[in-house]
mmCIF file of C-alpha atoms in Angstrom:
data_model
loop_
_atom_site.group_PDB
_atom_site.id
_atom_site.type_symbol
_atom_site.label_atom_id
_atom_site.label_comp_id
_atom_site.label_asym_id
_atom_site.label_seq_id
_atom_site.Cartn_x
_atom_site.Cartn_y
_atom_site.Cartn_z
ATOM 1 C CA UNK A 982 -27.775 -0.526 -9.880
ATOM 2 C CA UNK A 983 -26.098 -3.968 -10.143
ATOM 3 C CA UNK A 984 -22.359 -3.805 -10.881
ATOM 4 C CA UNK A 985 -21.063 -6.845 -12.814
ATOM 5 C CA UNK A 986 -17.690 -7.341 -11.846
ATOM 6 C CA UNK A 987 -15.542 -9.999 -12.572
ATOM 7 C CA UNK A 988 -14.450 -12.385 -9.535
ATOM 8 C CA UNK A 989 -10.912 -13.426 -10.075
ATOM 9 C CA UNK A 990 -10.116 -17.413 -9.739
ATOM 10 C CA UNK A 991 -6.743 -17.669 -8.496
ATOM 11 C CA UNK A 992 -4.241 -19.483 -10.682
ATOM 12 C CA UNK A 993 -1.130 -19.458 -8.599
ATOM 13 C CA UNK A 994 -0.159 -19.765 -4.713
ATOM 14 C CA UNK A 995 2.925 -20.257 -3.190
ATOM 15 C CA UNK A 996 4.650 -19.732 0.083
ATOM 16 C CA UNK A 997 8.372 -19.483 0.641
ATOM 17 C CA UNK A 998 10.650 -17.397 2.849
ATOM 18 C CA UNK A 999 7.758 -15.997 4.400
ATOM 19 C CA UNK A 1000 6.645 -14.756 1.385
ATOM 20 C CA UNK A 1001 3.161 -15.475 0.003
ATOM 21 C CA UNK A 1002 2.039 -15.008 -3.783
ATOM 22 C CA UNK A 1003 -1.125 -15.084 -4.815
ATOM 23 C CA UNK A 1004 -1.680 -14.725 -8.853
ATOM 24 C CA UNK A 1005 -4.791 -14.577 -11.044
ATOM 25 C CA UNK A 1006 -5.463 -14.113 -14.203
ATOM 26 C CA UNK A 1007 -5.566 -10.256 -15.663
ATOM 27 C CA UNK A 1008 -8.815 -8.569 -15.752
ATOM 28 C CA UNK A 1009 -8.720 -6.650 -18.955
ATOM 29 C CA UNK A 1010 -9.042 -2.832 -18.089
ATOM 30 C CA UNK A 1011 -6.610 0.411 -17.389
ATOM 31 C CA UNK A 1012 -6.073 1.882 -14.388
ATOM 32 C CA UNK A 1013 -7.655 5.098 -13.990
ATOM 33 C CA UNK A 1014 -4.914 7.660 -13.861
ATOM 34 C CA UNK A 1015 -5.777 11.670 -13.893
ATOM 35 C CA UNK A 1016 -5.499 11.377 -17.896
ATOM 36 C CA UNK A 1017 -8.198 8.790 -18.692
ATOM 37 C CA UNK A 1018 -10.456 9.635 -16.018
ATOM 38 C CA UNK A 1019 -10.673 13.610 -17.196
ATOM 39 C CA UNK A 1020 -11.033 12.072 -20.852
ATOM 40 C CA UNK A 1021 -13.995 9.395 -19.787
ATOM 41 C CA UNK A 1022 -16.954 10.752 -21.367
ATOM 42 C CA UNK A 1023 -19.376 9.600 -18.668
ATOM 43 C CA UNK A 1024 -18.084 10.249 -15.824
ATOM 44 C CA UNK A 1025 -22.119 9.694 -14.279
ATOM 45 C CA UNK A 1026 -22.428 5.964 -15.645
ATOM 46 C CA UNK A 1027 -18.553 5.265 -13.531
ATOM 47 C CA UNK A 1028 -19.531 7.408 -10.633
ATOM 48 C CA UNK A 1029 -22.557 4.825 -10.483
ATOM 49 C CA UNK A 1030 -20.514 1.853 -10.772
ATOM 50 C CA UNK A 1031 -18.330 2.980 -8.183
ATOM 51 C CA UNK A 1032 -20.413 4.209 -5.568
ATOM 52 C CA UNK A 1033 -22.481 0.496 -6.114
ATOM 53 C CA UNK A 1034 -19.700 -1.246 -5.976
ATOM 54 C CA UNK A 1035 -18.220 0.464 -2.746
ATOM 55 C CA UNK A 1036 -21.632 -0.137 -1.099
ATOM 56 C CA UNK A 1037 -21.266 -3.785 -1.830
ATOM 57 C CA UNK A 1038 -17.986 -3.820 -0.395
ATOM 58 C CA UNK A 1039 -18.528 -1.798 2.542
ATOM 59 C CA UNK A 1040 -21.771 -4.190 3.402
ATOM 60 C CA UNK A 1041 -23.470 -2.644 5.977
ATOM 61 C CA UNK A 1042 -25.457 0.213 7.086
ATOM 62 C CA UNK A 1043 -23.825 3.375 6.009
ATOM 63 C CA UNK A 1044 -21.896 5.477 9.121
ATOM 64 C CA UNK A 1045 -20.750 2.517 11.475
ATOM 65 C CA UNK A 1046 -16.810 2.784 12.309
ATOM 66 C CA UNK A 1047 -16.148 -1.003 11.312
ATOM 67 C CA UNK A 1048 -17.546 -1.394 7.880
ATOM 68 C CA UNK A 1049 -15.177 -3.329 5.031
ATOM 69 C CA UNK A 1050 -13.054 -0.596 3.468
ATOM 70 C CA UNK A 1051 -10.676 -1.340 0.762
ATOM 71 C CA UNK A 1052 -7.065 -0.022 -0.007
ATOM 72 C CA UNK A 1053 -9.027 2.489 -2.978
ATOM 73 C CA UNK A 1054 -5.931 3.810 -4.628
ATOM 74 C CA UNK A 1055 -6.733 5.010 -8.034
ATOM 75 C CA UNK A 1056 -4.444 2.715 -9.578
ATOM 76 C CA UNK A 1057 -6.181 -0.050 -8.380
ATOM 77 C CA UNK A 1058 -9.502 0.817 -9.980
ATOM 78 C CA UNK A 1059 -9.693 -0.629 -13.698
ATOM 79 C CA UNK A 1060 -12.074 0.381 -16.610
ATOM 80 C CA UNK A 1061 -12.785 -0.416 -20.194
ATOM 81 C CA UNK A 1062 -10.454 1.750 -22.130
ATOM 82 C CA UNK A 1063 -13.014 2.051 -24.973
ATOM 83 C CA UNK A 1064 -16.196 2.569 -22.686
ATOM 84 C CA UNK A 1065 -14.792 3.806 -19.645
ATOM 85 C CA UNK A 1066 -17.327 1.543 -17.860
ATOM 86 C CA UNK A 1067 -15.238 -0.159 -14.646
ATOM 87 C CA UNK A 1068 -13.884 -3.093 -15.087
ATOM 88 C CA UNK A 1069 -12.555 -4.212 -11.719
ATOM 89 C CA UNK A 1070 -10.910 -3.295 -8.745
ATOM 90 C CA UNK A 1071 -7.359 -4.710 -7.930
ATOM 91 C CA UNK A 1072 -4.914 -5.263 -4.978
ATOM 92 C CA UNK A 1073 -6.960 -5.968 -1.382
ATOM 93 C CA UNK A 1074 -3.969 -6.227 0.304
ATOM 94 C CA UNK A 1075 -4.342 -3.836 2.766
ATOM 95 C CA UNK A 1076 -8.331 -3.751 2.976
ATOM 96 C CA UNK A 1077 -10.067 -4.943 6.243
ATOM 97 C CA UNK A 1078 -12.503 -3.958 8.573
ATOM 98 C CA UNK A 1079 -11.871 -0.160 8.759
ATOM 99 C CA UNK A 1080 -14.075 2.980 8.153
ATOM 100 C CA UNK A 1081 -15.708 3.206 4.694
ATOM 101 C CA UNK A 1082 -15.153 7.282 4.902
ATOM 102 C CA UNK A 1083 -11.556 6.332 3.673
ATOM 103 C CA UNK A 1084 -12.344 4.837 0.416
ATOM 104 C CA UNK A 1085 -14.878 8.263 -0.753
ATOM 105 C CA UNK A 1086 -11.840 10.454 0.744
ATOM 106 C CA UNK A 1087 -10.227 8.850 -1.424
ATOM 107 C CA UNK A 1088 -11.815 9.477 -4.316
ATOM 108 C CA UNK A 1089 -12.443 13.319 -3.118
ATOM 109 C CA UNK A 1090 -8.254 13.465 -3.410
ATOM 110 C CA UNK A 1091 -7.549 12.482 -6.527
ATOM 111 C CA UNK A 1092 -11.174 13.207 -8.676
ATOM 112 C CA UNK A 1093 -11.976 16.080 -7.000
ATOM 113 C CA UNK A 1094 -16.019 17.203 -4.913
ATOM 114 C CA UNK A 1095 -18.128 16.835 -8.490
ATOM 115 C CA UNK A 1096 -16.998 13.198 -8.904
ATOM 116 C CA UNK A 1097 -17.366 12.569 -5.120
ATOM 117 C CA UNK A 1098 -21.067 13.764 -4.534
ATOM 118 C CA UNK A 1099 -21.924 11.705 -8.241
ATOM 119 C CA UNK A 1100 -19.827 8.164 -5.872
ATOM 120 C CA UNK A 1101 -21.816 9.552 -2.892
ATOM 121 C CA UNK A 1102 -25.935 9.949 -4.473
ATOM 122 C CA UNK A 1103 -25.310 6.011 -6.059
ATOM 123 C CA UNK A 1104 -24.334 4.954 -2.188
ATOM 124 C CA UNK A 1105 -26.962 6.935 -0.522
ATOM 125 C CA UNK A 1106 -26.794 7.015 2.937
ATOM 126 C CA UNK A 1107 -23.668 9.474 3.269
ATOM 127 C CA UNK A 1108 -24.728 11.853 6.045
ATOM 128 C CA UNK A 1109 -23.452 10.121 8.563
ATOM 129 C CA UNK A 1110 -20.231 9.262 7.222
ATOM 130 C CA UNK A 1111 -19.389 13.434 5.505
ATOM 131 C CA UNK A 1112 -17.353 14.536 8.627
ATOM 132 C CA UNK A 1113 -14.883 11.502 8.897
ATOM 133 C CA UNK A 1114 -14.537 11.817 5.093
ATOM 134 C CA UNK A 1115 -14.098 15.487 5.773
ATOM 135 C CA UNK A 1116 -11.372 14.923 7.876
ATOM 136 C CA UNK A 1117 -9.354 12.292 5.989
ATOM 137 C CA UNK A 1118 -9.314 14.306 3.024
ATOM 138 C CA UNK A 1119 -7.936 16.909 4.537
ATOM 139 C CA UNK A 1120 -4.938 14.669 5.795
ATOM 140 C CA UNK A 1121 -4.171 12.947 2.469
ATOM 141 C CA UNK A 1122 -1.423 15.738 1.667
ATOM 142 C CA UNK A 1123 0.279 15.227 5.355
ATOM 143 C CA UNK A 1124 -0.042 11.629 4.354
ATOM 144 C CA UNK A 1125 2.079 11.863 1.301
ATOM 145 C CA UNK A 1126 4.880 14.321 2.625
ATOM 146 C CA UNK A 1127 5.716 11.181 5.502
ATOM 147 C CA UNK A 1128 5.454 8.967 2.982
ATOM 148 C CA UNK A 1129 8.051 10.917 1.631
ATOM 149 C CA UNK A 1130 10.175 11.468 4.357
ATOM 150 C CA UNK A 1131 10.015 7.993 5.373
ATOM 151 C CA UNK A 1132 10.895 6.573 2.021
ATOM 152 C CA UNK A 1133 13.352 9.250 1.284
ATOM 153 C CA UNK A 1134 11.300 10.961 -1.625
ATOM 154 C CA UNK A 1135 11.628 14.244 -1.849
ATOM 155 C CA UNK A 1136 9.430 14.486 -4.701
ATOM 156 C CA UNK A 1137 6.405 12.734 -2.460
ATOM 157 C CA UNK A 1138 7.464 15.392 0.210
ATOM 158 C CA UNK A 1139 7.666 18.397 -1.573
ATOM 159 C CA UNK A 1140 3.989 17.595 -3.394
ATOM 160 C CA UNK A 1141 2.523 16.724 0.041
ATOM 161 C CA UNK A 1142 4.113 19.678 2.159
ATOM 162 C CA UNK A 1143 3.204 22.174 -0.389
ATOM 163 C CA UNK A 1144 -0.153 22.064 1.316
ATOM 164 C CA UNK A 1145 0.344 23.022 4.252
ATOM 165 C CA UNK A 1146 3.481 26.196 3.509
#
Protein backbone atom coordinates (compact mmCIF):
# COMPACT_ATOMS: atom_id res chain seq x y z
CA UNK A 1 0.00 0.00 0.00
CA UNK A 2 1.01 3.48 -1.25
CA UNK A 3 -0.04 6.32 1.08
CA UNK A 4 -0.68 9.62 -0.75
CA UNK A 5 0.12 12.24 1.50
CA UNK A 6 0.36 15.67 0.92
CA UNK A 7 4.00 17.35 1.14
CA UNK A 8 3.63 20.76 2.61
CA UNK A 9 5.48 23.80 0.63
CA UNK A 10 6.44 26.21 3.14
CA UNK A 11 4.97 29.68 2.83
CA UNK A 12 6.60 31.54 5.65
CA UNK A 13 10.18 31.63 7.46
CA UNK A 14 11.51 33.91 9.72
CA UNK A 15 14.14 34.16 12.37
CA UNK A 16 14.23 36.65 15.20
CA UNK A 17 15.21 36.55 18.87
CA UNK A 18 16.30 33.18 18.42
CA UNK A 19 13.14 32.21 17.44
CA UNK A 20 12.47 30.37 14.16
CA UNK A 21 8.92 30.05 12.39
CA UNK A 22 8.28 27.96 9.87
CA UNK A 23 4.50 28.18 8.32
CA UNK A 24 2.70 26.24 5.57
CA UNK A 25 -0.30 26.12 4.32
CA UNK A 26 -3.19 23.91 6.28
CA UNK A 27 -3.68 20.45 5.20
CA UNK A 28 -7.38 19.98 5.40
CA UNK A 29 -8.11 17.14 8.01
CA UNK A 30 -8.98 16.74 12.01
CA UNK A 31 -6.89 15.57 14.40
CA UNK A 32 -7.70 12.27 15.61
CA UNK A 33 -8.84 12.66 19.16
CA UNK A 34 -10.42 9.48 21.22
CA UNK A 35 -13.97 10.73 19.80
CA UNK A 36 -13.43 10.53 16.02
CA UNK A 37 -11.14 7.75 16.02
CA UNK A 38 -13.80 5.32 18.08
CA UNK A 39 -16.48 6.80 15.54
CA UNK A 40 -14.18 6.07 12.18
CA UNK A 41 -15.92 3.35 10.56
CA UNK A 42 -12.80 1.70 9.14
CA UNK A 43 -10.58 1.64 11.43
CA UNK A 44 -8.61 -1.33 8.94
CA UNK A 45 -8.32 1.09 5.79
CA UNK A 46 -6.44 3.96 8.65
CA UNK A 47 -4.58 1.26 10.44
CA UNK A 48 -3.15 0.62 6.78
CA UNK A 49 -2.38 4.08 6.07
CA UNK A 50 -0.66 4.44 9.18
CA UNK A 51 1.40 1.55 9.53
CA UNK A 52 2.58 2.49 5.52
CA UNK A 53 3.17 5.63 6.26
CA UNK A 54 5.30 4.96 9.51
CA UNK A 55 7.33 2.45 7.44
CA UNK A 56 8.11 5.19 5.02
CA UNK A 57 9.16 7.34 7.68
CA UNK A 58 11.06 5.03 9.69
CA UNK A 59 13.08 3.95 6.26
CA UNK A 60 14.94 1.16 7.06
CA UNK A 61 14.96 -2.36 8.02
CA UNK A 62 12.56 -2.92 10.81
CA UNK A 63 14.39 -3.49 14.57
CA UNK A 64 17.63 -1.26 14.22
CA UNK A 65 17.96 1.32 17.30
CA UNK A 66 18.52 4.43 14.89
CA UNK A 67 15.67 4.37 12.49
CA UNK A 68 13.66 7.96 11.78
CA UNK A 69 10.96 8.14 14.44
CA UNK A 70 8.60 10.96 14.57
CA UNK A 71 7.06 12.97 17.56
CA UNK A 72 3.50 10.56 16.87
CA UNK A 73 1.21 12.37 19.21
CA UNK A 74 -2.31 11.74 18.27
CA UNK A 75 -2.98 15.23 17.72
CA UNK A 76 -0.63 15.43 15.17
CA UNK A 77 -2.16 12.76 12.98
CA UNK A 78 -4.94 14.32 10.58
CA UNK A 79 -7.81 12.53 8.64
CA UNK A 80 -10.69 13.28 6.37
CA UNK A 81 -13.52 14.05 8.66
CA UNK A 82 -16.02 12.56 6.16
CA UNK A 83 -13.88 9.38 5.20
CA UNK A 84 -11.73 8.99 8.02
CA UNK A 85 -8.98 8.16 5.48
CA UNK A 86 -5.53 10.11 6.88
CA UNK A 87 -4.86 13.07 5.68
CA UNK A 88 -1.45 14.05 7.02
CA UNK A 89 0.75 14.05 9.77
CA UNK A 90 1.76 17.42 11.48
CA UNK A 91 4.47 18.95 13.78
CA UNK A 92 8.20 17.11 13.23
CA UNK A 93 9.60 19.14 15.64
CA UNK A 94 10.90 16.82 17.84
CA UNK A 95 11.39 13.76 15.32
CA UNK A 96 14.99 12.53 14.54
CA UNK A 97 16.92 9.59 14.39
CA UNK A 98 15.50 7.62 17.38
CA UNK A 99 13.86 4.12 17.78
CA UNK A 100 10.76 3.50 15.62
CA UNK A 101 9.25 1.28 18.75
CA UNK A 102 8.22 4.82 20.07
CA UNK A 103 5.92 5.88 17.41
CA UNK A 104 3.68 2.07 17.58
CA UNK A 105 3.91 2.62 21.57
CA UNK A 106 2.45 5.30 20.82
CA UNK A 107 -0.31 4.34 19.15
CA UNK A 108 -0.72 1.18 21.69
CA UNK A 109 -1.39 4.27 24.47
CA UNK A 110 -3.89 6.08 23.18
CA UNK A 111 -5.84 3.38 20.50
CA UNK A 112 -5.41 0.61 22.45
CA UNK A 113 -3.62 -3.56 21.25
CA UNK A 114 -6.56 -4.13 18.34
CA UNK A 115 -5.56 -0.89 16.55
CA UNK A 116 -1.83 -1.58 17.22
CA UNK A 117 -1.47 -5.21 15.76
CA UNK A 118 -3.94 -3.75 12.53
CA UNK A 119 -0.53 -0.45 12.42
CA UNK A 120 1.79 -3.45 13.07
CA UNK A 121 0.54 -6.42 10.04
CA UNK A 122 0.63 -3.13 7.30
CA UNK A 123 4.50 -2.55 8.62
CA UNK A 124 5.44 -6.12 8.77
CA UNK A 125 8.54 -6.78 10.15
CA UNK A 126 7.59 -6.09 13.97
CA UNK A 127 9.25 -8.98 15.81
CA UNK A 128 12.13 -7.47 16.41
CA UNK A 129 10.99 -4.24 17.50
CA UNK A 130 7.67 -5.89 20.21
CA UNK A 131 9.90 -5.75 23.39
CA UNK A 132 11.16 -2.04 23.12
CA UNK A 133 7.54 -1.17 22.22
CA UNK A 134 6.64 -3.32 25.17
CA UNK A 135 8.56 -1.38 27.35
CA UNK A 136 7.74 2.19 26.28
CA UNK A 137 4.22 1.57 26.59
CA UNK A 138 4.43 0.62 29.76
CA UNK A 139 6.23 4.01 30.71
CA UNK A 140 3.83 6.38 28.91
CA UNK A 141 1.74 6.82 32.29
CA UNK A 142 5.17 7.62 34.39
CA UNK A 143 5.74 9.88 31.45
CA UNK A 144 2.68 11.96 31.93
CA UNK A 145 2.66 12.20 35.88
CA UNK A 146 6.48 14.20 35.38
CA UNK A 147 5.11 15.95 32.85
CA UNK A 148 2.87 16.93 35.39
CA UNK A 149 4.95 17.58 38.12
CA UNK A 150 7.30 19.44 36.08
CA UNK A 151 4.74 21.71 34.55
CA UNK A 152 2.79 22.00 37.68
CA UNK A 153 -0.38 20.01 36.42
CA UNK A 154 -1.94 18.22 38.72
CA UNK A 155 -4.45 17.04 36.42
CA UNK A 156 -1.45 15.43 34.05
CA UNK A 157 -0.18 13.96 37.44
CA UNK A 158 -3.04 12.58 38.93
CA UNK A 159 -4.07 10.75 35.32
CA UNK A 160 -0.46 9.48 34.98
CA UNK A 161 0.14 8.34 38.74
CA UNK A 162 -3.12 6.62 38.88
CA UNK A 163 -1.24 3.83 37.18
CA UNK A 164 1.01 2.97 39.18
CA UNK A 165 -1.22 3.45 43.09
Amino acid sequence: MHVRIPHPEYVSLSASDNTLFIGYEMIEGIPLSDDIFHSTKDKQKLADELGSFLKTLHGVEAGSALDMEADFGTSNILIHPETGALAGVIDFGDSGLGDPALDFAALYAQYGEGFLEMCKASYGGMERVQERLDFYARTFALQEALFGIENDDKAAFENGIRTYI
